[in-house]
mmCIF file of C-alpha atoms in Angstrom:
data_model
loop_
_atom_site.group_PDB
_atom_site.id
_atom_site.type_symbol
_atom_site.label_atom_id
_atom_site.label_comp_id
_atom_site.label_asym_id
_atom_site.label_seq_id
_atom_site.Cartn_x
_atom_site.Cartn_y
_atom_site.Cartn_z
ATOM 1 C CA MET D 1 74.639 -75.038 68.669
ATOM 2 C CA LYS D 2 78.114 -74.960 70.976
ATOM 3 C CA HIS D 3 79.251 -78.166 69.288
ATOM 4 C CA VAL D 4 82.333 -77.517 66.907
ATOM 5 C CA VAL D 5 81.727 -79.143 63.347
ATOM 6 C CA TYR D 6 84.801 -78.574 60.931
ATOM 7 C CA GLY D 7 86.600 -75.662 63.080
ATOM 8 C CA ARG D 8 83.284 -73.637 63.517
ATOM 9 C CA THR D 9 80.597 -74.239 66.216
ATOM 10 C CA ARG D 10 77.061 -74.771 64.694
ATOM 11 C CA LEU D 11 76.164 -71.343 65.842
ATOM 12 C CA GLU D 12 78.470 -69.753 63.936
ATOM 13 C CA ARG D 13 77.492 -71.890 60.653
ATOM 14 C CA ALA D 14 73.953 -70.930 61.585
ATOM 15 C CA GLN D 15 74.830 -67.271 61.874
ATOM 16 C CA GLY D 16 76.590 -67.458 58.465
ATOM 17 C CA GLU D 17 73.810 -68.738 56.642
ATOM 18 C CA LEU D 18 71.082 -66.280 58.054
ATOM 19 C CA ILE D 19 73.420 -63.479 57.461
ATOM 20 C CA ALA D 20 73.660 -64.351 53.958
ATOM 21 C CA ALA D 21 70.162 -64.936 53.386
ATOM 22 C CA VAL D 22 69.471 -61.450 54.797
ATOM 23 C CA ASN D 23 72.157 -60.038 52.816
ATOM 24 C CA GLY D 24 70.587 -61.493 49.599
ATOM 25 C CA LEU D 25 67.099 -60.235 50.191
ATOM 26 C CA ASP D 26 65.643 -58.090 47.517
ATOM 27 C CA GLU D 27 64.498 -54.474 49.074
ATOM 28 C CA GLN D 28 60.848 -55.040 47.909
ATOM 29 C CA VAL D 29 60.598 -58.468 49.928
ATOM 30 C CA GLU D 30 59.408 -58.335 53.753
ATOM 31 C CA PHE D 31 60.915 -60.656 56.329
ATOM 32 C CA GLY D 32 61.252 -61.350 59.819
ATOM 33 C CA ILE D 33 63.554 -63.397 61.952
ATOM 34 C CA LEU D 34 62.469 -65.746 65.079
ATOM 35 C CA VAL D 35 65.022 -67.297 66.825
ATOM 36 C CA PHE D 36 64.393 -70.484 69.060
ATOM 37 C CA ASP D 37 66.083 -72.429 71.952
ATOM 38 C CA GLU D 38 63.820 -72.830 74.981
ATOM 39 C CA GLN D 39 61.791 -69.906 74.174
ATOM 40 C CA VAL D 40 60.870 -68.476 70.858
ATOM 41 C CA ARG D 41 61.763 -64.454 70.198
ATOM 42 C CA ALA D 42 61.149 -62.438 67.590
ATOM 43 C CA TRP D 43 63.646 -59.751 66.189
ATOM 44 C CA ARG D 44 60.549 -57.521 65.331
ATOM 45 C CA ASP D 45 56.684 -58.121 66.024
ATOM 46 C CA ASN D 46 56.062 -57.988 62.249
ATOM 47 C CA LEU D 47 57.535 -58.274 58.836
ATOM 48 C CA VAL D 48 59.752 -55.422 57.676
ATOM 49 C CA GLU D 49 60.860 -54.080 54.154
ATOM 50 C CA ALA D 50 64.328 -55.425 53.296
ATOM 51 C CA THR D 51 65.948 -51.808 53.585
ATOM 52 C CA ASP D 52 69.572 -51.490 53.913
ATOM 53 C CA GLU D 53 68.862 -50.148 57.527
ATOM 54 C CA ASN D 54 66.667 -53.034 58.273
ATOM 55 C CA LYS D 55 68.978 -55.743 56.913
ATOM 56 C CA ARG D 56 71.870 -54.247 59.136
ATOM 57 C CA SER D 57 69.812 -54.276 62.143
ATOM 58 C CA ALA D 58 68.903 -57.759 61.548
ATOM 59 C CA ILE D 59 72.725 -58.904 60.990
ATOM 60 C CA ARG D 60 73.500 -57.133 64.329
ATOM 61 C CA PHE D 61 70.468 -58.964 65.781
ATOM 62 C CA VAL D 62 72.046 -62.232 64.668
ATOM 63 C CA GLU D 63 75.582 -61.558 65.389
ATOM 64 C CA ARG D 64 74.588 -61.015 68.876
ATOM 65 C CA LEU D 65 72.835 -64.430 69.699
ATOM 66 C CA ALA D 66 74.113 -66.835 72.000
ATOM 67 C CA ALA D 67 73.613 -70.534 71.902
ATOM 68 C CA GLY D 68 71.072 -71.988 74.171
ATOM 69 C CA SER D 69 70.496 -75.567 75.824
ATOM 70 C CA SER D 70 67.693 -76.748 74.300
ATOM 71 C CA THR D 71 65.414 -76.867 71.020
ATOM 72 C CA ASN D 72 61.686 -75.932 70.853
ATOM 73 C CA THR D 73 61.088 -76.516 67.233
ATOM 74 C CA TYR D 74 57.100 -77.181 67.608
ATOM 75 C CA ALA D 75 57.063 -73.510 69.184
ATOM 76 C CA ALA D 76 58.984 -71.816 66.480
ATOM 77 C CA LEU D 77 57.046 -73.516 63.635
ATOM 78 C CA ARG D 78 53.859 -72.775 65.600
ATOM 79 C CA LYS D 79 54.674 -69.090 66.098
ATOM 80 C CA SER D 80 55.914 -68.578 62.406
ATOM 81 C CA LEU D 81 52.785 -69.925 60.902
ATOM 82 C CA ASP D 82 50.811 -67.599 63.086
ATOM 83 C CA PHE D 83 53.672 -64.469 62.771
ATOM 84 C CA ASP D 84 51.723 -62.252 59.878
ATOM 85 C CA PRO D 85 48.906 -62.935 57.603
ATOM 86 C CA GLN D 86 50.704 -62.046 54.752
ATOM 87 C CA LEU D 87 53.680 -64.326 55.389
ATOM 88 C CA GLU D 88 54.630 -66.772 52.168
ATOM 89 C CA ALA D 89 57.636 -68.400 53.398
ATOM 90 C CA ILE D 90 59.263 -69.752 56.570
ATOM 91 C CA PHE D 91 62.920 -70.754 56.615
ATOM 92 C CA ILE D 92 63.671 -72.983 59.806
ATOM 93 C CA LEU D 93 67.341 -73.124 60.475
ATOM 94 C CA THR D 94 68.161 -75.436 63.106
ATOM 95 C CA ASP D 95 71.119 -77.836 64.410
ATOM 96 C CA GLY D 96 69.290 -80.594 66.164
ATOM 97 C CA LYS D 97 66.157 -82.418 67.200
ATOM 98 C CA PRO D 98 63.341 -80.879 69.121
ATOM 99 C CA THR D 99 64.345 -81.384 73.093
ATOM 100 C CA THR D 100 61.969 -79.288 74.778
ATOM 101 C CA GLY D 101 58.322 -77.594 74.335
ATOM 102 C CA GLN D 102 54.739 -78.806 73.860
ATOM 103 C CA ILE D 103 55.856 -81.586 71.421
ATOM 104 C CA VAL D 104 58.978 -82.965 70.778
ATOM 105 C CA ASP D 105 58.248 -86.201 68.856
ATOM 106 C CA HIS D 106 59.252 -85.921 64.947
ATOM 107 C CA PRO D 107 56.162 -87.424 63.590
ATOM 108 C CA THR D 108 53.624 -85.527 65.811
ATOM 109 C CA ILE D 109 55.261 -82.458 65.153
ATOM 110 C CA LEU D 110 55.329 -82.841 61.351
ATOM 111 C CA MET D 111 51.547 -84.083 61.402
ATOM 112 C CA ASP D 112 50.435 -80.998 63.327
ATOM 113 C CA ILE D 113 52.446 -78.370 61.680
ATOM 114 C CA LEU D 114 51.324 -79.934 57.890
ATOM 115 C CA ARG D 115 47.859 -79.974 58.902
ATOM 116 C CA ARG D 116 47.998 -76.164 60.504
ATOM 117 C CA ASN D 117 49.726 -75.017 57.333
ATOM 118 C CA GLU D 118 46.921 -76.593 54.905
ATOM 119 C CA VAL D 119 44.848 -73.314 55.613
ATOM 120 C CA ASN D 120 47.817 -70.898 55.501
ATOM 121 C CA ASN D 121 49.614 -72.944 52.508
ATOM 122 C CA ILE D 122 52.956 -71.302 53.437
ATOM 123 C CA THR D 123 56.410 -72.406 51.949
ATOM 124 C CA ILE D 124 58.460 -74.135 54.500
ATOM 125 C CA ASN D 125 61.935 -74.266 53.947
ATOM 126 C CA ALA D 126 64.636 -75.741 56.106
ATOM 127 C CA ILE D 127 68.702 -75.391 56.512
ATOM 128 C CA ALA D 128 69.844 -78.044 58.481
ATOM 129 C CA VAL D 129 73.289 -77.273 60.444
ATOM 130 C CA ALA D 130 75.347 -80.585 60.760
ATOM 131 C CA VAL D 131 72.230 -82.535 61.967
ATOM 132 C CA GLU D 132 71.919 -86.230 62.319
ATOM 133 C CA PRO D 133 70.122 -88.325 59.389
ATOM 134 C CA LEU D 134 66.970 -88.632 61.356
ATOM 135 C CA MET D 135 66.767 -84.840 61.887
ATOM 136 C CA ALA D 136 67.577 -84.221 58.271
ATOM 137 C CA THR D 137 64.565 -86.601 57.211
ATOM 138 C CA PHE D 138 62.237 -84.824 59.550
ATOM 139 C CA LEU D 139 62.984 -81.612 57.925
ATOM 140 C CA GLN D 140 63.000 -82.882 54.203
ATOM 141 C CA ASN D 141 59.124 -84.052 55.359
ATOM 142 C CA LEU D 142 58.474 -80.801 56.766
ATOM 143 C CA THR D 143 59.574 -78.903 53.431
ATOM 144 C CA GLU D 144 58.052 -81.227 50.581
ATOM 145 C CA PRO D 145 54.536 -80.725 51.219
ATOM 146 C CA SER D 146 54.655 -76.909 50.896
ATOM 147 C CA ASN D 147 57.202 -77.484 47.615
ATOM 148 C CA GLY D 148 59.873 -76.056 50.235
ATOM 149 C CA GLU D 149 63.450 -76.221 49.847
ATOM 150 C CA PHE D 150 65.893 -78.432 52.123
ATOM 151 C CA LYS D 151 69.368 -77.541 52.598
ATOM 152 C CA GLU D 152 72.235 -79.258 54.666
ATOM 153 C CA VAL D 153 75.151 -77.561 55.959
ATOM 154 C CA ARG D 154 77.887 -79.498 57.417
#
């Protein structure tokens, strides 16, 4: 996330994408934010309504994020699937390949997460921030089975 791409760090690009997404939420929507590097951390322990106050709090949380040194993609996806029984969609925003955690191999993560999601049927969406082509393919393969969307940010 510290790597500079087109004059901004990947973290700054990711923060901008996430802040825009939070600002665009309808007030009747519930949302949560999980951030991940070596560990996965939640902004709140459950989904909250997208009130102006909650949006401002979430944006302050996002603005204070600092870049970590590793990417625990598998743990982030697992925690997302188990976050709340009412969860309908996941948006994973990442800048790189999995480098730490229980599973780092793309095909194994893909197989496990898609199998687990057969029960939940959660739409998985992905936003890739300046990723390598192999990672972009992995994220596209993650989103397609649930009819999720893939977006690449350079």
